[in-house]
Short mmCIF file of C-alpha atoms in Angstrom, two decimals:
data_model
loop_
_atom_site.label_atom_id
_atom_site.label_comp_id
_atom_site.label_asym_id
_atom_site.label_seq_id
_atom_site.Cartn_x
_atom_site.Cartn_y
_atom_site.Cartn_z
CA ARG A 1 -42.39 -65.78 39.86
CA LYS A 2 -39.95 -64.44 37.35
CA GLY A 3 -39.61 -61.11 35.64
CA THR A 4 -37.18 -59.07 33.61
CA PRO A 5 -35.39 -56.25 35.40
CA ARG A 6 -35.35 -52.75 34.02
CA VAL A 7 -32.13 -52.27 32.10
CA ALA A 8 -30.02 -49.37 30.90
CA GLY A 9 -27.57 -50.12 28.12
CA VAL A 10 -25.06 -48.16 26.08
CA LEU A 11 -23.87 -49.38 22.69
CA LEU A 12 -20.41 -48.09 21.66
CA LEU A 13 -20.20 -48.40 17.89
CA GLU A 14 -17.11 -48.27 15.69
CA PRO A 15 -17.36 -48.47 11.88
CA THR A 16 -16.58 -51.69 10.04
CA GLU A 17 -14.03 -49.83 7.86
CA VAL A 18 -16.14 -50.94 4.91
CA GLY A 19 -18.31 -47.84 4.78
CA ALA A 20 -21.11 -49.29 2.71
CA LEU A 21 -21.68 -51.95 5.35
CA ASP A 22 -22.01 -49.66 8.36
CA GLN A 23 -25.71 -48.97 7.90
CA ILE A 24 -26.45 -52.62 7.22
CA VAL A 25 -24.19 -54.26 9.78
CA THR A 26 -23.41 -51.89 12.64
CA THR A 27 -26.40 -49.62 12.99
CA GLY A 28 -28.64 -52.44 11.77
CA ALA A 29 -27.38 -54.61 14.61
CA ALA A 30 -28.01 -51.78 17.06
CA GLU A 31 -31.59 -51.46 15.80
CA ALA A 32 -32.15 -55.17 16.33
CA VAL A 33 -30.85 -54.93 19.90
CA ILE A 34 -33.03 -51.93 20.73
CA ALA A 35 -36.07 -53.66 19.22
CA GLY A 36 -35.91 -56.10 22.13
CA LEU A 37 -36.12 -53.35 24.76
CA GLY A 38 -39.31 -51.88 26.20
CA PRO A 39 -40.50 -48.54 27.59
CA ASP A 40 -39.19 -49.33 31.08
CA ASP A 41 -35.70 -49.80 29.64
CA GLN A 42 -33.21 -47.10 28.69
CA VAL A 43 -30.63 -47.01 25.92
CA ALA A 44 -27.93 -44.77 24.49
CA VAL A 45 -25.66 -45.17 21.45
CA THR A 46 -22.31 -43.48 20.75
CA ASP A 47 -20.78 -42.88 17.33
CA ASN A 48 -17.06 -43.01 18.29
CA GLN A 49 -16.73 -39.61 16.65
CA GLN A 50 -18.67 -36.78 18.29
CA GLY A 51 -20.68 -38.28 21.14
CA PHE A 52 -24.14 -39.76 21.39
CA ILE A 53 -26.17 -40.66 18.34
CA ILE A 54 -28.91 -41.60 20.78
CA PRO A 55 -28.73 -39.88 24.18
CA MET A 56 -29.85 -41.94 27.16
CA GLN A 57 -33.62 -42.32 26.95
CA HIS A 58 -36.47 -44.70 27.63
CA VAL A 59 -37.29 -46.92 24.67
CA THR A 60 -40.77 -45.57 24.01
CA ASP A 61 -40.49 -44.80 20.29
CA HIS A 62 -38.58 -47.43 18.32
CA LYS A 63 -39.23 -45.73 14.98
CA ALA A 64 -37.74 -42.43 16.11
CA ILE A 65 -34.66 -44.16 17.52
CA ASP A 66 -34.21 -46.18 14.31
CA ALA A 67 -34.46 -42.98 12.24
CA GLN A 68 -31.68 -41.39 14.29
CA LEU A 69 -29.48 -44.45 13.87
CA GLU A 70 -30.03 -44.57 10.13
CA LYS A 71 -28.74 -40.99 9.77
CA ALA A 72 -25.63 -41.63 11.85
CA THR A 73 -22.04 -41.49 10.65
CA LEU A 74 -19.60 -43.51 12.73
CA GLY A 75 -16.04 -42.44 13.50
CA ASP A 76 -12.80 -44.37 13.99
CA GLY A 77 -11.04 -42.95 17.04
CA PRO A 78 -9.92 -43.86 20.58
CA TYR A 79 -12.64 -45.49 22.65
CA LEU A 80 -11.75 -43.96 26.02
CA LYS A 81 -13.85 -40.82 25.64
CA TYR A 82 -16.90 -42.85 24.74
CA PHE A 83 -16.46 -45.28 27.61
CA LYS A 84 -16.48 -42.23 29.89
CA LEU A 85 -19.64 -40.90 28.26
CA ALA A 86 -21.26 -44.31 28.64
CA GLY A 87 -20.33 -44.68 32.29
CA ASP A 88 -21.49 -41.15 33.16
CA ALA A 89 -24.85 -41.72 31.46
CA LEU A 90 -25.41 -45.10 33.12
CA ALA A 91 -24.48 -43.77 36.55
CA LYS A 92 -27.39 -41.31 36.32
CA THR A 93 -29.99 -44.03 35.70
CA ASP A 94 -31.81 -45.98 38.38
CA ALA A 95 -32.00 -49.22 36.39
CA PRO A 96 -30.95 -52.27 38.43
CA LEU A 97 -29.03 -53.64 35.43
CA LYS A 98 -26.48 -51.38 33.67
CA HIS A 99 -24.42 -52.65 30.78
CA ILE A 100 -22.06 -51.41 28.05
CA VAL A 101 -21.56 -53.28 24.77
CA VAL A 102 -18.67 -52.10 22.62
CA LEU A 103 -18.33 -53.09 18.97
CA GLY A 104 -14.94 -52.44 17.41
CA ASP A 105 -11.79 -53.82 15.84
CA GLY A 106 -9.58 -53.15 18.88
CA ASP A 107 -7.01 -50.94 17.14
CA GLU A 108 -7.64 -47.66 18.96
CA LEU A 109 -6.16 -48.12 22.46
CA HIS A 110 -2.89 -46.29 21.66
CA ASN A 111 -0.94 -47.80 24.58
CA ASP A 112 -3.54 -46.60 27.11
CA GLN A 113 -4.42 -50.07 28.41
CA ALA A 114 -3.94 -49.00 32.03
CA ALA A 115 -6.38 -46.10 31.66
CA TYR A 116 -8.99 -48.38 30.08
CA GLN A 117 -8.50 -51.03 32.72
CA ASP A 118 -8.87 -48.59 35.60
CA LEU A 119 -11.99 -47.05 34.08
CA ILE A 120 -13.78 -50.26 33.15
CA GLN A 121 -12.93 -52.03 36.40
CA GLY A 122 -14.13 -48.95 38.27
CA TYR A 123 -17.44 -49.17 36.45
CA ARG A 124 -17.73 -52.82 37.41
CA VAL A 125 -17.40 -51.88 41.08
CA GLN A 126 -20.28 -49.45 40.51
CA GLY A 127 -22.43 -52.22 39.03
CA ILE A 128 -21.84 -51.29 35.38
CA THR A 129 -20.68 -54.29 33.34
CA THR A 130 -19.04 -54.35 29.91
CA SER A 131 -19.09 -56.83 27.04
CA ALA A 132 -17.32 -56.60 23.68
CA VAL A 133 -17.93 -57.73 20.13
CA GLY A 134 -14.61 -57.79 18.30
CA LEU A 135 -14.74 -57.36 14.54
CA ASN A 136 -11.46 -58.83 13.29
CA THR A 137 -11.12 -56.44 10.37
CA HIS A 138 -7.32 -56.38 10.49
CA SER A 139 -6.80 -60.12 11.17
CA ASP A 140 -4.77 -59.07 14.20
CA ALA A 141 -4.84 -61.26 17.31
CA GLY A 142 -3.49 -58.38 19.41
CA PHE A 143 -6.40 -56.14 18.52
CA MET A 144 -8.86 -58.89 19.41
CA ALA A 145 -7.01 -59.35 22.71
CA ASN A 146 -7.73 -55.67 23.41
CA MET A 147 -11.44 -56.27 22.91
CA GLN A 148 -11.29 -59.37 25.07
CA ASP A 149 -9.66 -57.30 27.81
CA PHE A 150 -12.61 -54.90 27.79
CA ALA A 151 -14.96 -57.77 28.56
CA ARG A 152 -12.63 -59.34 31.13
CA TRP A 153 -12.17 -56.07 33.01
CA GLY A 154 -15.89 -55.34 32.81
CA GLY A 155 -17.14 -58.74 33.95
CA GLY A 156 -18.95 -59.36 30.66
CA ARG A 157 -18.49 -61.56 27.62
CA PHE A 158 -16.31 -61.36 24.52
CA TYR A 159 -17.50 -62.34 21.04
CA ASP A 160 -15.04 -62.72 18.16
CA ALA A 161 -16.61 -61.89 14.80
CA ASP A 162 -14.49 -63.12 11.93
CA SER A 163 -16.84 -61.51 9.42
CA THR A 164 -19.30 -58.63 9.34
CA GLU A 165 -22.12 -61.12 8.74
CA GLN A 166 -21.71 -62.41 12.29
CA VAL A 167 -22.11 -59.05 13.99
CA PRO A 168 -25.95 -58.79 14.14
CA GLN A 169 -26.37 -62.24 15.64
CA LEU A 170 -23.60 -61.69 18.17
CA PHE A 171 -25.16 -58.41 19.23
CA LEU A 172 -28.50 -60.14 19.66
CA THR A 173 -26.93 -63.00 21.60
CA GLU A 174 -25.31 -60.55 24.00
CA THR A 175 -28.60 -58.72 24.48
CA GLN A 176 -30.40 -61.94 25.31
CA VAL A 177 -27.71 -62.97 27.78
CA ALA A 178 -26.95 -59.65 29.48
CA LEU A 179 -30.03 -57.48 29.15
CA ARG A 180 -32.80 -60.02 29.53
CA ALA A 181 -31.82 -62.08 32.55
CA CYS A 182 -34.72 -63.20 34.72
CA TYR A 183 -34.84 -62.76 38.46
CA ALA A 184 -37.17 -63.96 41.23
CA GLN A 185 -39.54 -61.26 42.43
CA SER A 186 -40.49 -62.94 45.71
CA PRO A 187 -38.88 -65.43 48.10
CA SER A 188 -39.29 -69.12 47.35
CA PHE A 189 -39.01 -72.00 49.78
CA PRO A 190 -37.61 -75.47 49.13
CA ARG A 191 -40.15 -78.27 49.00
CA ASP A 192 -40.24 -81.95 48.14
CA PRO A 193 -42.83 -82.50 45.38
CA SER A 194 -42.43 -86.28 45.36
CA PRO A 195 -45.21 -88.40 46.93
CA ARG A 196 -42.47 -90.76 48.12
CA HIS A 197 -40.57 -88.01 49.93
CA LEU A 198 -37.10 -88.08 48.43
CA LEU A 199 -35.76 -86.17 51.41
CA PRO A 200 -37.10 -88.05 54.43
CA GLY A 201 -36.25 -86.44 57.72
CA VAL A 202 -35.14 -83.13 56.18
CA PRO A 203 -37.15 -80.30 57.85
CA LEU A 204 -37.92 -78.35 54.69
CA ALA A 205 -40.48 -76.22 56.51
CA ALA A 206 -37.68 -74.86 58.67
CA CYS A 207 -35.43 -73.96 55.74
CA PRO A 208 -34.82 -70.28 55.00
CA PRO A 209 -36.17 -68.76 51.76
CA LEU A 210 -34.06 -68.97 48.60
CA ALA A 211 -32.99 -65.54 47.41
#
């Protein structure tokens, strides 16, 4: 039997630097991600400016969450504070799967790579993983390397968006990969379904269960 584990996710959002696109691209992508979550799941969203647009909560009212997102104004500042907010919020949940997804252009580390690395790797030890969607607004390989580092340190995935049009699909792809993994709910035992016994002499009945 398979099921989907309860998840808790935090989306760290940075603006596209094309203000008119933020509602369409960034918060629109966040809405699409949250639409795939259910009432057993929890989500929070930061604005990279003041704190949480959406504080950590169960996804029981999609319309109310969407309304909060649509009123949001995103800021363009260092990510470290918001990583800390995300990690603190996730640490308080009891979800078996905890994940951070950061969307940004990678230009706000300000030579603090060591602090980011220590923090994100520490979260990974706690079971909180991190993925990154890099929006290459500045056409700067170094900034995209920063975003890739977030994912590498956090044990997640990195997605390189060359255009704002790619952001919603990349966000959705990450959600499907990271937040909707299936797991076995009960032990299963190996067996040979072939009438010709493809494994003659192998004592399958004595094999331990597969976890």
